[in-house]
Amino acid sequence: MRLSKLNLLFGLVTLCLPLVLADCPKRTMLVPRNKEFLDLCGSEPNDTGSPKNDKHPCFRLEANNLHNVELQDFRPDHKELDESAMIVKDGDLTHFTPRDSSKAFLIIWNGSGSRFVYSPSDRPGCGEFSLYTGSEPRWRFVVKGEHGDMMDTDAYMPSPSVLICSKWFTIRLAQDAAYVPDDE
């Protein structure tokens, strides 16, 4: 009797597991590479240590992280990038930099559908950014450079791409329950 229950359980798991897994969004599992990150970026914005390349873009996330994201190459085919394309500082996954800053990339946050696009510029130390919040209401997306240059968008106010020049960029992606757009 006990063996038949185990066989039944195993059979159900075998049948149902592919159905459960099929509904999961793609996810890029990022592995911290602290030494590489510190060499390229230093530990924080305005760090007195000198990174190898003062024009290589570095990013800090506020109010979110890269735990549930998908990385893609930002070309027409949107090829999925493997985890080695992005260097993260530590297990918090809030500080990151692309391994190759000459390539555009797309980050998709699976929970909100928000999308962040970075495209390198011909001007050293500058990047072109596009932000999309998806259809989820009340998500706000802000990118700021070290010198105060910024752009923001939400589901109600699409934003064109913007050129920002900085070594460090702060990205804030958060749900703002108090935010009500003017047209509501």
PDB file of C-alpha atoms in Angstrom:
ATOM      1  CA  MET A   1       0.000   0.000   0.000  1.00  0.00           C
ATOM      2  CA  ARG A   2       2.765   2.427   0.943  1.00  0.00           C
ATOM      3  CA  LEU A   3       4.693   1.695  -2.254  1.00  0.00           C
ATOM      4  CA  SER A   4       1.654   2.405  -4.439  1.00  0.00           C
ATOM      5  CA  LYS A   5       1.142   5.778  -2.703  1.00  0.00           C
ATOM      6  CA  LEU A   6       4.761   6.676  -3.423  1.00  0.00           C
ATOM      7  CA  ASN A   7       4.356   5.609  -7.048  1.00  0.00           C
ATOM      8  CA  LEU A   8       1.206   7.723  -7.335  1.00  0.00           C
ATOM      9  CA  LEU A   9       2.949  10.719  -5.757  1.00  0.00           C
ATOM     10  CA  PHE A  10       5.960  10.330  -8.040  1.00  0.00           C
ATOM     11  CA  GLY A  11       3.672  10.063 -11.064  1.00  0.00           C
ATOM     12  CA  LEU A  12       1.769  13.224 -10.134  1.00  0.00           C
ATOM     13  CA  VAL A  13       4.974  15.170  -9.549  1.00  0.00           C
ATOM     14  CA  THR A  14       6.354  13.964 -12.880  1.00  0.00           C
ATOM     15  CA  LEU A  15       3.198  15.087 -14.684  1.00  0.00           C
ATOM     16  CA  CYS A  16       2.696  18.421 -12.920  1.00  0.00           C
ATOM     17  CA  LEU A  17       6.256  19.701 -12.566  1.00  0.00           C
ATOM     18  CA  PRO A  18       6.701  20.609 -16.267  1.00  0.00           C
ATOM     19  CA  LEU A  19       3.391  22.498 -16.166  1.00  0.00           C
ATOM     20  CA  VAL A  20       4.466  24.487 -13.120  1.00  0.00           C
ATOM     21  CA  LEU A  21       7.908  25.252 -14.547  1.00  0.00           C
ATOM     22  CA  ALA A  22       6.495  26.258 -17.934  1.00  0.00           C
ATOM     23  CA  ASP A  23       4.746  29.242 -16.341  1.00  0.00           C
ATOM     24  CA  CYS A  24       7.906  30.662 -14.725  1.00  0.00           C
ATOM     25  CA  PRO A  25       9.394  33.783 -16.328  1.00  0.00           C
ATOM     26  CA  LYS A  26      12.951  33.650 -17.632  1.00  0.00           C
ATOM     27  CA  ARG A  27      15.430  34.743 -15.013  1.00  0.00           C
ATOM     28  CA  THR A  28      19.126  35.562 -15.226  1.00  0.00           C
ATOM     29  CA  MET A  29      20.970  34.284 -12.161  1.00  0.00           C
ATOM     30  CA  LEU A  30      23.698  36.814 -11.362  1.00  0.00           C
ATOM     31  CA  VAL A  31      26.802  35.855  -9.400  1.00  0.00           C
ATOM     32  CA  PRO A  32      28.700  38.490  -7.375  1.00  0.00           C
ATOM     33  CA  ARG A  33      32.193  39.342  -8.624  1.00  0.00           C
ATOM     34  CA  ASN A  34      33.322  41.815  -5.993  1.00  0.00           C
ATOM     35  CA  LYS A  35      36.957  42.247  -7.053  1.00  0.00           C
ATOM     36  CA  GLU A  36      36.049  42.851 -10.708  1.00  0.00           C
ATOM     37  CA  PHE A  37      33.348  45.313  -9.672  1.00  0.00           C
ATOM     38  CA  LEU A  38      35.644  47.259  -7.334  1.00  0.00           C
ATOM     39  CA  ASP A  39      38.354  47.413 -10.031  1.00  0.00           C
ATOM     40  CA  LEU A  40      35.914  48.954 -12.524  1.00  0.00           C
ATOM     41  CA  CYS A  41      33.760  51.090 -10.226  1.00  0.00           C
ATOM     42  CA  GLY A  42      35.128  51.498  -6.723  1.00  0.00           C
ATOM     43  CA  SER A  43      32.761  50.663  -3.885  1.00  0.00           C
ATOM     44  CA  GLU A  44      30.242  53.533  -4.047  1.00  0.00           C
ATOM     45  CA  PRO A  45      29.642  56.771  -5.943  1.00  0.00           C
ATOM     46  CA  ASN A  46      32.192  59.416  -4.917  1.00  0.00           C
ATOM     47  CA  ASP A  47      34.541  56.702  -3.628  1.00  0.00           C
ATOM     48  CA  THR A  48      38.036  58.122  -3.187  1.00  0.00           C
ATOM     49  CA  GLY A  49      39.607  54.927  -4.574  1.00  0.00           C
ATOM     50  CA  SER A  50      40.501  55.098  -8.233  1.00  0.00           C
ATOM     51  CA  PRO A  51      38.768  52.646 -10.566  1.00  0.00           C
ATOM     52  CA  LYS A  52      40.670  51.462 -13.653  1.00  0.00           C
ATOM     53  CA  ASN A  53      38.390  53.280 -16.084  1.00  0.00           C
ATOM     54  CA  ASP A  54      36.702  56.473 -14.940  1.00  0.00           C
ATOM     55  CA  LYS A  55      34.345  56.387 -17.960  1.00  0.00           C
ATOM     56  CA  HIS A  56      33.046  52.823 -17.453  1.00  0.00           C
ATOM     57  CA  PRO A  57      29.363  53.105 -16.351  1.00  0.00           C
ATOM     58  CA  CYS A  58      28.414  51.876 -12.882  1.00  0.00           C
ATOM     59  CA  PHE A  59      24.890  51.558 -11.526  1.00  0.00           C
ATOM     60  CA  ARG A  60      23.335  51.584  -8.068  1.00  0.00           C
ATOM     61  CA  LEU A  61      19.741  50.482  -7.526  1.00  0.00           C
ATOM     62  CA  GLU A  62      17.593  52.092  -4.849  1.00  0.00           C
ATOM     63  CA  ALA A  63      14.399  50.375  -3.651  1.00  0.00           C
ATOM     64  CA  ASN A  64      14.959  47.334  -5.876  1.00  0.00           C
ATOM     65  CA  ASN A  65      17.559  44.744  -6.928  1.00  0.00           C
ATOM     66  CA  LEU A  66      18.509  42.337  -9.712  1.00  0.00           C
ATOM     67  CA  HIS A  67      17.246  39.139  -8.033  1.00  0.00           C
ATOM     68  CA  ASN A  68      14.275  38.594 -10.367  1.00  0.00           C
ATOM     69  CA  VAL A  69      15.351  40.006 -13.722  1.00  0.00           C
ATOM     70  CA  GLU A  70      16.129  38.905 -17.234  1.00  0.00           C
ATOM     71  CA  LEU A  71      19.118  40.389 -19.070  1.00  0.00           C
ATOM     72  CA  GLN A  72      18.965  40.754 -22.822  1.00  0.00           C
ATOM     73  CA  ASP A  73      21.202  42.093 -25.528  1.00  0.00           C
ATOM     74  CA  PHE A  74      19.471  45.207 -26.848  1.00  0.00           C
ATOM     75  CA  ARG A  75      19.409  44.381 -30.532  1.00  0.00           C
ATOM     76  CA  PRO A  76      16.447  43.434 -32.696  1.00  0.00           C
ATOM     77  CA  ASP A  77      16.761  39.739 -31.758  1.00  0.00           C
ATOM     78  CA  HIS A  78      16.900  40.511 -27.990  1.00  0.00           C
ATOM     79  CA  LYS A  79      19.188  37.552 -27.387  1.00  0.00           C
ATOM     80  CA  GLU A  80      19.257  36.534 -23.737  1.00  0.00           C
ATOM     81  CA  LEU A  81      22.562  37.421 -22.064  1.00  0.00           C
ATOM     82  CA  ASP A  82      24.255  35.018 -19.713  1.00  0.00           C
ATOM     83  CA  GLU A  83      25.116  36.084 -16.195  1.00  0.00           C
ATOM     84  CA  SER A  84      28.746  36.842 -17.057  1.00  0.00           C
ATOM     85  CA  ALA A  85      27.669  39.882 -19.137  1.00  0.00           C
ATOM     86  CA  MET A  86      26.887  41.796 -15.924  1.00  0.00           C
ATOM     87  CA  ILE A  87      29.258  42.243 -12.985  1.00  0.00           C
ATOM     88  CA  VAL A  88      27.554  42.704  -9.614  1.00  0.00           C
ATOM     89  CA  LYS A  89      29.231  43.914  -6.443  1.00  0.00           C
ATOM     90  CA  ASP A  90      27.743  41.545  -3.864  1.00  0.00           C
ATOM     91  CA  GLY A  91      24.813  39.307  -2.959  1.00  0.00           C
ATOM     92  CA  ASP A  92      22.473  42.274  -2.500  1.00  0.00           C
ATOM     93  CA  LEU A  93      22.515  42.687  -6.313  1.00  0.00           C
ATOM     94  CA  THR A  94      22.042  46.446  -6.043  1.00  0.00           C
ATOM     95  CA  HIS A  95      25.351  47.615  -7.583  1.00  0.00           C
ATOM     96  CA  PHE A  96      26.233  46.472 -11.096  1.00  0.00           C
ATOM     97  CA  THR A  97      28.176  47.272 -14.232  1.00  0.00           C
ATOM     98  CA  PRO A  98      28.269  45.715 -17.692  1.00  0.00           C
ATOM     99  CA  ARG A  99      31.363  43.674 -18.507  1.00  0.00           C
ATOM    100  CA  ASP A 100      31.498  45.361 -21.926  1.00  0.00           C
ATOM    101  CA  SER A 101      30.323  48.977 -21.749  1.00  0.00           C
ATOM    102  CA  SER A 102      30.330  49.282 -25.543  1.00  0.00           C
ATOM    103  CA  LYS A 103      27.283  46.997 -25.832  1.00  0.00           C
ATOM    104  CA  ALA A 104      23.675  47.982 -25.216  1.00  0.00           C
ATOM    105  CA  PHE A 105      21.653  45.908 -22.763  1.00  0.00           C
ATOM    106  CA  LEU A 106      18.097  45.544 -21.535  1.00  0.00           C
ATOM    107  CA  ILE A 107      17.014  44.597 -18.002  1.00  0.00           C
ATOM    108  CA  ILE A 108      13.460  43.338 -17.493  1.00  0.00           C
ATOM    109  CA  TRP A 109      12.083  43.194 -13.937  1.00  0.00           C
ATOM    110  CA  ASN A 110       9.781  40.170 -13.892  1.00  0.00           C
ATOM    111  CA  GLY A 111       7.594  41.418 -11.034  1.00  0.00           C
ATOM    112  CA  SER A 112       6.594  44.726 -12.609  1.00  0.00           C
ATOM    113  CA  GLY A 113       7.335  44.278 -16.299  1.00  0.00           C
ATOM    114  CA  SER A 114       9.514  47.394 -16.097  1.00  0.00           C
ATOM    115  CA  ARG A 115      12.353  47.671 -18.595  1.00  0.00           C
ATOM    116  CA  PHE A 116      15.638  49.559 -18.437  1.00  0.00           C
ATOM    117  CA  VAL A 117      17.679  50.070 -21.608  1.00  0.00           C
ATOM    118  CA  TYR A 118      21.290  51.273 -21.615  1.00  0.00           C
ATOM    119  CA  SER A 119      22.948  52.168 -24.915  1.00  0.00           C
ATOM    120  CA  PRO A 120      26.526  53.434 -25.054  1.00  0.00           C
ATOM    121  CA  SER A 121      27.120  56.865 -26.529  1.00  0.00           C
ATOM    122  CA  ASP A 122      29.852  58.156 -28.832  1.00  0.00           C
ATOM    123  CA  ARG A 123      30.724  60.546 -26.000  1.00  0.00           C
ATOM    124  CA  PRO A 124      32.959  58.800 -23.415  1.00  0.00           C
ATOM    125  CA  GLY A 125      31.308  58.561 -20.007  1.00  0.00           C
ATOM    126  CA  CYS A 126      27.800  59.027 -21.382  1.00  0.00           C
ATOM    127  CA  GLY A 127      24.935  56.624 -21.886  1.00  0.00           C
ATOM    128  CA  GLU A 128      21.552  56.797 -23.529  1.00  0.00           C
ATOM    129  CA  PHE A 129      18.725  55.502 -21.366  1.00  0.00           C
ATOM    130  CA  SER A 130      15.189  54.398 -22.083  1.00  0.00           C
ATOM    131  CA  LEU A 131      12.749  53.463 -19.324  1.00  0.00           C
ATOM    132  CA  TYR A 132       9.474  51.576 -19.577  1.00  0.00           C
ATOM    133  CA  THR A 133       7.255  50.742 -16.618  1.00  0.00           C
ATOM    134  CA  GLY A 134       4.985  48.285 -18.378  1.00  0.00           C
ATOM    135  CA  SER A 135       1.258  48.328 -17.746  1.00  0.00           C
ATOM    136  CA  GLU A 136       1.411  47.983 -13.969  1.00  0.00           C
ATOM    137  CA  PRO A 137       0.071  51.212 -12.451  1.00  0.00           C
ATOM    138  CA  ARG A 138       1.937  53.287  -9.911  1.00  0.00           C
ATOM    139  CA  TRP A 139       5.455  52.091 -10.784  1.00  0.00           C
ATOM    140  CA  ARG A 140       7.942  54.972 -11.014  1.00  0.00           C
ATOM    141  CA  PHE A 141      11.305  54.696 -12.692  1.00  0.00           C
ATOM    142  CA  VAL A 142      14.060  57.306 -12.202  1.00  0.00           C
ATOM    143  CA  VAL A 143      17.680  57.414 -13.428  1.00  0.00           C
ATOM    144  CA  LYS A 144      20.049  60.072 -12.069  1.00  0.00           C
ATOM    145  CA  GLY A 145      23.654  60.898 -12.886  1.00  0.00           C
ATOM    146  CA  GLU A 146      26.162  62.150 -10.327  1.00  0.00           C
ATOM    147  CA  HIS A 147      25.776  65.746 -11.522  1.00  0.00           C
ATOM    148  CA  GLY A 148      21.997  65.938 -11.172  1.00  0.00           C
ATOM    149  CA  ASP A 149      21.030  64.970 -14.730  1.00  0.00           C
ATOM    150  CA  MET A 150      17.988  62.739 -14.553  1.00  0.00           C
ATOM    151  CA  MET A 151      14.997  61.238 -16.282  1.00  0.00           C
ATOM    152  CA  ASP A 152      11.874  59.620 -14.917  1.00  0.00           C
ATOM    153  CA  THR A 153       8.826  57.843 -16.221  1.00  0.00           C
ATOM    154  CA  ASP A 154       5.767  55.933 -15.092  1.00  0.00           C
ATOM    155  CA  ALA A 155       2.978  53.931 -16.722  1.00  0.00           C
ATOM    156  CA  TYR A 156       1.096  57.152 -17.465  1.00  0.00           C
ATOM    157  CA  MET A 157       3.967  59.224 -18.818  1.00  0.00           C
ATOM    158  CA  PRO A 158       6.169  57.421 -21.376  1.00  0.00           C
ATOM    159  CA  SER A 159       9.648  58.873 -21.636  1.00  0.00           C
ATOM    160  CA  PRO A 160      11.862  59.232 -24.712  1.00  0.00           C
ATOM    161  CA  SER A 161      15.479  58.147 -24.467  1.00  0.00           C
ATOM    162  CA  VAL A 162      17.777  60.595 -22.688  1.00  0.00           C
ATOM    163  CA  LEU A 163      21.559  61.052 -22.776  1.00  0.00           C
ATOM    164  CA  ILE A 164      23.154  61.313 -19.316  1.00  0.00           C
ATOM    165  CA  CYS A 165      26.901  61.671 -18.692  1.00  0.00           C
ATOM    166  CA  SER A 166      28.277  60.272 -15.441  1.00  0.00           C
ATOM    167  CA  LYS A 167      30.496  57.554 -13.991  1.00  0.00           C
ATOM    168  CA  TRP A 168      27.756  56.455 -11.568  1.00  0.00           C
ATOM    169  CA  PHE A 169      24.041  56.243 -12.253  1.00  0.00           C
ATOM    170  CA  THR A 170      21.417  55.774  -9.551  1.00  0.00           C
ATOM    171  CA  ILE A 171      18.302  53.888 -10.612  1.00  0.00           C
ATOM    172  CA  ARG A 172      15.126  53.951  -8.577  1.00  0.00           C
ATOM    173  CA  LEU A 173      12.321  51.570  -9.496  1.00  0.00           C
ATOM    174  CA  ALA A 174       9.554  51.469  -6.917  1.00  0.00           C
ATOM    175  CA  GLN A 175       5.821  51.313  -6.587  1.00  0.00           C
ATOM    176  CA  ASP A 176       4.509  54.653  -5.365  1.00  0.00           C
ATOM    177  CA  ALA A 177       1.114  54.067  -3.757  1.00  0.00           C
ATOM    178  CA  ALA A 178       0.610  57.799  -3.171  1.00  0.00           C
ATOM    179  CA  TYR A 179       1.290  58.742  -6.780  1.00  0.00           C
ATOM    180  CA  VAL A 180      -1.780  59.721  -8.784  1.00  0.00           C
ATOM    181  CA  PRO A 181      -1.202  61.133 -12.265  1.00  0.00           C
ATOM    182  CA  ASP A 182      -2.834  64.446 -13.194  1.00  0.00           C
ATOM    183  CA  ASP A 183      -5.316  62.884 -15.618  1.00  0.00           C
ATOM    184  CA  GLU A 184      -6.968  60.549 -13.070  1.00  0.00           C
TER     185      GLU A 184
END
